Amino acid sequence: MGRKGITGSSGKSDFGEWLSERRKAMRMNTAFLLMAEFETAAIPLSNIAERYLGMRPSTAEQKASLGLLPLPTFRCNDSQKSPRMVHVNDLADLIDKKRKESKEEMEYITKKSKQKNQLAVHQ
């Protein structure tokens, strides 16, 4: 990969800025795909509970009221009858965060496994 997009206005490499932009682009990709799936920026909690949170909508609702979900929820009205919503960017952030954590864990396990295999070969 060339330096295109990595060089700052001073002509010096600005990797931190480039990396920040890449992370935004990744989040935008996730958010974009979620927007395509749900066709709205505010998604009803009940619509994502099972698929993305692994729980029944009623459980997600209870956890949300106690502040125990891994993402913020809101109501568009002050009424308790108004459905609890999740913003598409918050769901995208959660998905990307979990993906990053999983990737780091996999890399750690793979590294440990390779080290263990190398020790076994040398014995």
Short mmCIF file of N, CA and C in Angstrom, two decimals:
data_model
loop_
_atom_site.label_atom_id
_atom_site.label_comp_id
_atom_site.label_asym_id
_atom_site.label_seq_id
_atom_site.Cartn_x
_atom_site.Cartn_y
_atom_site.Cartn_z
N MET A 1 0.86 -1.18 0.00
CA MET A 1 0.00 0.00 0.00
C MET A 1 0.89 1.23 0.00
N GLY A 2 0.59 2.20 -0.82
CA GLY A 2 1.35 3.43 -0.87
C GLY A 2 1.03 4.34 0.29
N ARG A 3 1.65 5.50 0.25
CA ARG A 3 1.45 6.46 1.33
C ARG A 3 0.26 7.36 1.06
N LYS A 4 -0.38 7.18 -0.05
CA LYS A 4 -1.54 8.00 -0.38
C LYS A 4 -2.58 7.88 0.72
N GLY A 5 -3.05 8.99 1.24
CA GLY A 5 -4.05 8.98 2.30
C GLY A 5 -3.45 8.92 3.68
N ILE A 6 -2.12 8.71 3.78
CA ILE A 6 -1.47 8.63 5.08
C ILE A 6 -0.66 9.88 5.35
N THR A 7 -0.25 10.60 4.31
CA THR A 7 0.56 11.79 4.49
C THR A 7 -0.31 12.98 4.85
N GLY A 8 0.08 13.69 5.91
CA GLY A 8 -0.66 14.86 6.36
C GLY A 8 -0.33 16.08 5.53
N SER A 9 -0.93 17.22 5.86
CA SER A 9 -0.71 18.45 5.11
C SER A 9 0.72 18.95 5.25
N SER A 10 1.42 18.58 6.32
CA SER A 10 2.80 19.00 6.52
C SER A 10 3.75 18.16 5.68
N GLY A 11 3.23 17.13 5.00
CA GLY A 11 4.07 16.26 4.20
C GLY A 11 4.61 15.09 4.99
N LYS A 12 4.40 15.10 6.30
CA LYS A 12 4.88 14.01 7.15
C LYS A 12 3.79 12.95 7.26
N SER A 13 4.22 11.74 7.53
CA SER A 13 3.28 10.63 7.71
C SER A 13 2.40 10.90 8.92
N ASP A 14 1.11 10.74 8.74
CA ASP A 14 0.17 10.94 9.84
C ASP A 14 -0.67 9.68 9.98
N PHE A 15 -0.02 8.61 10.43
CA PHE A 15 -0.66 7.31 10.52
C PHE A 15 -1.84 7.32 11.47
N GLY A 16 -1.73 8.04 12.60
CA GLY A 16 -2.82 8.10 13.57
C GLY A 16 -4.10 8.65 12.96
N GLU A 17 -3.96 9.70 12.18
CA GLU A 17 -5.14 10.29 11.52
C GLU A 17 -5.72 9.32 10.49
N TRP A 18 -4.84 8.68 9.74
CA TRP A 18 -5.28 7.70 8.74
C TRP A 18 -6.03 6.56 9.41
N LEU A 19 -5.46 6.04 10.52
CA LEU A 19 -6.09 4.94 11.23
C LEU A 19 -7.46 5.34 11.78
N SER A 20 -7.55 6.55 12.30
CA SER A 20 -8.83 7.05 12.81
C SER A 20 -9.87 7.08 11.69
N GLU A 21 -9.46 7.52 10.53
CA GLU A 21 -10.38 7.57 9.39
C GLU A 21 -10.81 6.17 8.96
N ARG A 22 -9.87 5.21 9.00
CA ARG A 22 -10.20 3.83 8.64
C ARG A 22 -11.21 3.25 9.62
N ARG A 23 -11.02 3.56 10.91
CA ARG A 23 -11.96 3.06 11.92
C ARG A 23 -13.34 3.65 11.70
N LYS A 24 -13.39 4.94 11.37
CA LYS A 24 -14.68 5.57 11.08
C LYS A 24 -15.33 4.90 9.88
N ALA A 25 -14.52 4.62 8.87
CA ALA A 25 -15.05 3.98 7.66
C ALA A 25 -15.59 2.60 7.98
N MET A 26 -14.89 1.85 8.85
CA MET A 26 -15.37 0.52 9.23
C MET A 26 -16.71 0.63 9.94
N ARG A 27 -16.80 1.59 10.89
CA ARG A 27 -18.06 1.78 11.61
C ARG A 27 -19.15 2.21 10.64
N MET A 28 -18.78 3.08 9.71
CA MET A 28 -19.76 3.53 8.72
C MET A 28 -20.25 2.34 7.89
N ASN A 29 -19.37 1.41 7.56
CA ASN A 29 -19.79 0.23 6.80
C ASN A 29 -20.79 -0.59 7.59
N THR A 30 -20.51 -0.82 8.87
CA THR A 30 -21.42 -1.58 9.71
C THR A 30 -22.74 -0.84 9.85
N ALA A 31 -22.68 0.45 10.12
CA ALA A 31 -23.90 1.25 10.26
C ALA A 31 -24.68 1.26 8.94
N PHE A 32 -23.97 1.37 7.83
CA PHE A 32 -24.63 1.38 6.53
C PHE A 32 -25.38 0.08 6.28
N LEU A 33 -24.74 -1.04 6.62
CA LEU A 33 -25.40 -2.33 6.43
C LEU A 33 -26.61 -2.49 7.36
N LEU A 34 -26.49 -1.98 8.58
CA LEU A 34 -27.63 -2.02 9.50
C LEU A 34 -28.77 -1.13 8.99
N MET A 35 -28.41 0.02 8.43
CA MET A 35 -29.43 0.91 7.86
C MET A 35 -30.15 0.20 6.71
N ALA A 36 -29.39 -0.54 5.91
CA ALA A 36 -30.01 -1.28 4.81
C ALA A 36 -30.93 -2.37 5.34
N GLU A 37 -30.52 -3.01 6.44
CA GLU A 37 -31.33 -4.08 7.02
C GLU A 37 -32.62 -3.55 7.64
N PHE A 38 -32.50 -2.47 8.44
CA PHE A 38 -33.65 -1.99 9.20
C PHE A 38 -34.36 -0.79 8.57
N GLU A 39 -33.73 -0.14 7.61
CA GLU A 39 -34.29 1.00 6.89
C GLU A 39 -34.67 2.16 7.80
N THR A 40 -33.95 2.31 8.91
CA THR A 40 -34.19 3.42 9.83
C THR A 40 -32.98 3.59 10.73
N ALA A 41 -32.80 4.80 11.26
CA ALA A 41 -31.68 5.05 12.18
C ALA A 41 -32.03 4.65 13.61
N ALA A 42 -33.31 4.70 13.95
CA ALA A 42 -33.77 4.32 15.29
C ALA A 42 -34.49 2.97 15.17
N ILE A 43 -33.87 1.95 15.73
CA ILE A 43 -34.36 0.58 15.60
C ILE A 43 -35.06 0.16 16.89
N PRO A 44 -36.28 -0.38 16.80
CA PRO A 44 -36.93 -0.88 18.02
C PRO A 44 -36.08 -1.97 18.68
N LEU A 45 -35.91 -1.87 19.98
CA LEU A 45 -35.13 -2.84 20.74
C LEU A 45 -35.64 -4.26 20.49
N SER A 46 -36.94 -4.40 20.40
CA SER A 46 -37.53 -5.74 20.18
C SER A 46 -37.08 -6.35 18.86
N ASN A 47 -36.70 -5.51 17.88
CA ASN A 47 -36.27 -6.02 16.57
C ASN A 47 -34.84 -6.54 16.57
N ILE A 48 -34.04 -6.13 17.55
CA ILE A 48 -32.63 -6.57 17.58
C ILE A 48 -32.33 -7.52 18.73
N ALA A 49 -33.26 -7.68 19.65
CA ALA A 49 -32.99 -8.42 20.89
C ALA A 49 -32.47 -9.83 20.63
N GLU A 50 -33.18 -10.61 19.87
CA GLU A 50 -32.77 -12.01 19.66
C GLU A 50 -31.55 -12.12 18.77
N ARG A 51 -31.56 -11.43 17.65
CA ARG A 51 -30.48 -11.58 16.67
C ARG A 51 -29.15 -11.02 17.15
N TYR A 52 -29.17 -9.85 17.78
CA TYR A 52 -27.91 -9.20 18.14
C TYR A 52 -27.57 -9.27 19.62
N LEU A 53 -28.54 -9.49 20.47
CA LEU A 53 -28.27 -9.53 21.91
C LEU A 53 -28.45 -10.92 22.51
N GLY A 54 -29.04 -11.83 21.74
CA GLY A 54 -29.20 -13.21 22.20
C GLY A 54 -30.17 -13.37 23.35
N MET A 55 -31.21 -12.55 23.36
CA MET A 55 -32.21 -12.65 24.42
C MET A 55 -33.59 -12.32 23.88
N ARG A 56 -34.61 -12.75 24.61
CA ARG A 56 -35.99 -12.44 24.21
C ARG A 56 -36.22 -10.93 24.32
N PRO A 57 -37.11 -10.40 23.53
CA PRO A 57 -37.42 -8.97 23.62
C PRO A 57 -37.84 -8.54 25.02
N SER A 58 -38.60 -9.38 25.73
CA SER A 58 -39.04 -9.01 27.09
C SER A 58 -37.84 -8.92 28.04
N THR A 59 -36.87 -9.81 27.88
CA THR A 59 -35.66 -9.76 28.70
C THR A 59 -34.85 -8.52 28.38
N ALA A 60 -34.73 -8.21 27.10
CA ALA A 60 -34.00 -7.01 26.68
C ALA A 60 -34.67 -5.75 27.25
N GLU A 61 -35.98 -5.73 27.23
CA GLU A 61 -36.73 -4.59 27.77
C GLU A 61 -36.46 -4.44 29.27
N GLN A 62 -36.49 -5.54 30.01
CA GLN A 62 -36.21 -5.49 31.45
C GLN A 62 -34.79 -5.01 31.72
N LYS A 63 -33.83 -5.55 30.98
CA LYS A 63 -32.43 -5.15 31.17
C LYS A 63 -32.22 -3.69 30.81
N ALA A 64 -32.89 -3.23 29.77
CA ALA A 64 -32.77 -1.83 29.37
C ALA A 64 -33.29 -0.91 30.47
N SER A 65 -34.40 -1.28 31.09
CA SER A 65 -34.97 -0.44 32.15
C SER A 65 -34.06 -0.38 33.37
N LEU A 66 -33.19 -1.39 33.53
CA LEU A 66 -32.23 -1.42 34.65
C LEU A 66 -30.84 -0.91 34.24
N GLY A 67 -30.70 -0.54 32.98
CA GLY A 67 -29.41 -0.06 32.49
C GLY A 67 -28.37 -1.16 32.35
N LEU A 68 -28.81 -2.38 32.07
CA LEU A 68 -27.91 -3.53 32.02
C LEU A 68 -27.59 -4.02 30.60
N LEU A 69 -28.00 -3.28 29.60
CA LEU A 69 -27.67 -3.66 28.23
C LEU A 69 -26.31 -3.06 27.84
N PRO A 70 -25.62 -3.67 26.89
CA PRO A 70 -24.32 -3.15 26.49
C PRO A 70 -24.39 -1.97 25.52
N LEU A 71 -25.57 -1.40 25.34
CA LEU A 71 -25.73 -0.23 24.48
C LEU A 71 -26.88 0.62 24.99
N PRO A 72 -26.85 1.92 24.70
CA PRO A 72 -27.91 2.80 25.19
C PRO A 72 -29.22 2.60 24.43
N THR A 73 -30.31 2.83 25.14
CA THR A 73 -31.64 2.79 24.53
C THR A 73 -32.37 4.08 24.88
N PHE A 74 -33.40 4.38 24.14
CA PHE A 74 -34.17 5.60 24.38
C PHE A 74 -35.59 5.42 23.89
N ARG A 75 -36.45 6.32 24.33
CA ARG A 75 -37.83 6.38 23.84
C ARG A 75 -38.00 7.73 23.13
N CYS A 76 -38.68 7.72 22.03
CA CYS A 76 -38.90 8.97 21.30
C CYS A 76 -39.93 9.86 21.98
N ASN A 77 -40.79 9.26 22.80
CA ASN A 77 -41.77 10.01 23.59
C ASN A 77 -41.52 9.72 25.06
N ASP A 78 -42.10 10.53 25.93
CA ASP A 78 -41.95 10.31 27.36
C ASP A 78 -42.89 9.22 27.88
N SER A 79 -43.71 8.68 27.02
CA SER A 79 -44.68 7.66 27.42
C SER A 79 -44.01 6.30 27.61
N GLN A 80 -44.43 5.58 28.64
CA GLN A 80 -43.93 4.22 28.86
C GLN A 80 -44.40 3.27 27.75
N LYS A 81 -45.45 3.65 27.06
CA LYS A 81 -45.97 2.83 25.97
C LYS A 81 -45.16 2.99 24.69
N SER A 82 -44.36 4.05 24.63
CA SER A 82 -43.51 4.27 23.47
C SER A 82 -42.42 3.19 23.43
N PRO A 83 -42.18 2.60 22.27
CA PRO A 83 -41.18 1.52 22.22
C PRO A 83 -39.77 2.02 22.52
N ARG A 84 -39.01 1.18 23.17
CA ARG A 84 -37.61 1.50 23.45
C ARG A 84 -36.83 1.30 22.16
N MET A 85 -35.94 2.24 21.84
CA MET A 85 -35.22 2.24 20.58
C MET A 85 -33.71 2.16 20.81
N VAL A 86 -33.00 1.74 19.77
CA VAL A 86 -31.54 1.73 19.75
C VAL A 86 -31.11 2.46 18.49
N HIS A 87 -30.15 3.37 18.62
CA HIS A 87 -29.67 4.08 17.43
C HIS A 87 -28.74 3.16 16.64
N VAL A 88 -28.84 3.22 15.33
CA VAL A 88 -28.06 2.35 14.45
C VAL A 88 -26.56 2.48 14.71
N ASN A 89 -26.07 3.69 15.01
CA ASN A 89 -24.64 3.86 15.27
C ASN A 89 -24.21 3.17 16.56
N ASP A 90 -25.09 3.16 17.56
CA ASP A 90 -24.75 2.48 18.82
C ASP A 90 -24.67 0.97 18.61
N LEU A 91 -25.58 0.42 17.82
CA LEU A 91 -25.53 -1.01 17.52
C LEU A 91 -24.29 -1.33 16.68
N ALA A 92 -23.98 -0.47 15.72
CA ALA A 92 -22.78 -0.66 14.90
C ALA A 92 -21.53 -0.63 15.76
N ASP A 93 -21.47 0.31 16.70
CA ASP A 93 -20.32 0.39 17.61
C ASP A 93 -20.18 -0.89 18.43
N LEU A 94 -21.28 -1.41 18.92
CA LEU A 94 -21.25 -2.64 19.71
C LEU A 94 -20.75 -3.81 18.86
N ILE A 95 -21.27 -3.94 17.67
CA ILE A 95 -20.85 -5.03 16.77
C ILE A 95 -19.35 -4.92 16.48
N ASP A 96 -18.89 -3.71 16.15
CA ASP A 96 -17.47 -3.52 15.83
C ASP A 96 -16.59 -3.76 17.05
N LYS A 97 -17.05 -3.35 18.22
CA LYS A 97 -16.29 -3.57 19.45
C LYS A 97 -16.15 -5.07 19.74
N LYS A 98 -17.25 -5.80 19.62
CA LYS A 98 -17.22 -7.24 19.88
C LYS A 98 -16.36 -7.96 18.84
N ARG A 99 -16.42 -7.50 17.61
CA ARG A 99 -15.58 -8.08 16.56
C ARG A 99 -14.11 -7.87 16.89
N LYS A 100 -13.76 -6.66 17.30
CA LYS A 100 -12.36 -6.35 17.64
C LYS A 100 -11.89 -7.20 18.82
N GLU A 101 -12.71 -7.31 19.86
CA GLU A 101 -12.35 -8.13 21.02
C GLU A 101 -12.15 -9.59 20.62
N SER A 102 -13.02 -10.10 19.79
CA SER A 102 -12.93 -11.49 19.34
C SER A 102 -11.67 -11.71 18.51
N LYS A 103 -11.38 -10.76 17.64
CA LYS A 103 -10.20 -10.86 16.79
C LYS A 103 -8.93 -10.85 17.63
N GLU A 104 -8.87 -9.96 18.63
CA GLU A 104 -7.70 -9.90 19.51
C GLU A 104 -7.54 -11.19 20.31
N GLU A 105 -8.65 -11.75 20.78
CA GLU A 105 -8.60 -13.01 21.52
C GLU A 105 -8.11 -14.14 20.62
N MET A 106 -8.59 -14.19 19.40
CA MET A 106 -8.17 -15.22 18.46
C MET A 106 -6.68 -15.10 18.17
N GLU A 107 -6.20 -13.88 17.96
CA GLU A 107 -4.77 -13.67 17.70
C GLU A 107 -3.92 -14.09 18.89
N TYR A 108 -4.39 -13.81 20.10
CA TYR A 108 -3.67 -14.20 21.31
C TYR A 108 -3.60 -15.72 21.42
N ILE A 109 -4.73 -16.39 21.21
CA ILE A 109 -4.78 -17.85 21.29
C ILE A 109 -3.90 -18.48 20.21
N THR A 110 -3.96 -17.94 19.00
CA THR A 110 -3.15 -18.45 17.90
C THR A 110 -1.67 -18.30 18.21
N LYS A 111 -1.28 -17.15 18.76
CA LYS A 111 0.11 -16.90 19.12
C LYS A 111 0.57 -17.89 20.18
N LYS A 112 -0.25 -18.10 21.21
CA LYS A 112 0.09 -19.04 22.28
C LYS A 112 0.21 -20.46 21.73
N SER A 113 -0.69 -20.82 20.83
CA SER A 113 -0.68 -22.16 20.24
C SER A 113 0.59 -22.37 19.43
N LYS A 114 0.99 -21.36 18.66
CA LYS A 114 2.22 -21.46 17.86
C LYS A 114 3.44 -21.60 18.77
N GLN A 115 3.47 -20.83 19.87
CA GLN A 115 4.58 -20.92 20.81
C GLN A 115 4.64 -22.31 21.43
N LYS A 116 3.50 -22.85 21.78
CA LYS A 116 3.44 -24.19 22.38
C LYS A 116 3.93 -25.24 21.39
N ASN A 117 3.52 -25.11 20.13
CA ASN A 117 3.94 -26.05 19.10
C ASN A 117 5.44 -25.96 18.85
N GLN A 118 5.99 -24.75 18.88
CA GLN A 118 7.43 -24.58 18.68
C GLN A 118 8.21 -25.22 19.82
N LEU A 119 7.72 -25.09 21.04
CA LEU A 119 8.38 -25.72 22.19
C LEU A 119 8.35 -27.24 22.06
N ALA A 120 7.23 -27.78 21.61
CA ALA A 120 7.09 -29.23 21.46
C ALA A 120 8.03 -29.76 20.38
N VAL A 121 8.24 -29.00 19.32
CA VAL A 121 9.12 -29.41 18.23
C VAL A 121 10.58 -29.44 18.70
N HIS A 122 10.96 -28.48 19.54
CA HIS A 122 12.34 -28.36 20.01
C HIS A 122 12.67 -29.30 21.16
N GLN A 123 11.73 -30.03 21.66
CA GLN A 123 12.01 -30.94 22.79
C GLN A 123 12.39 -32.31 22.33
#
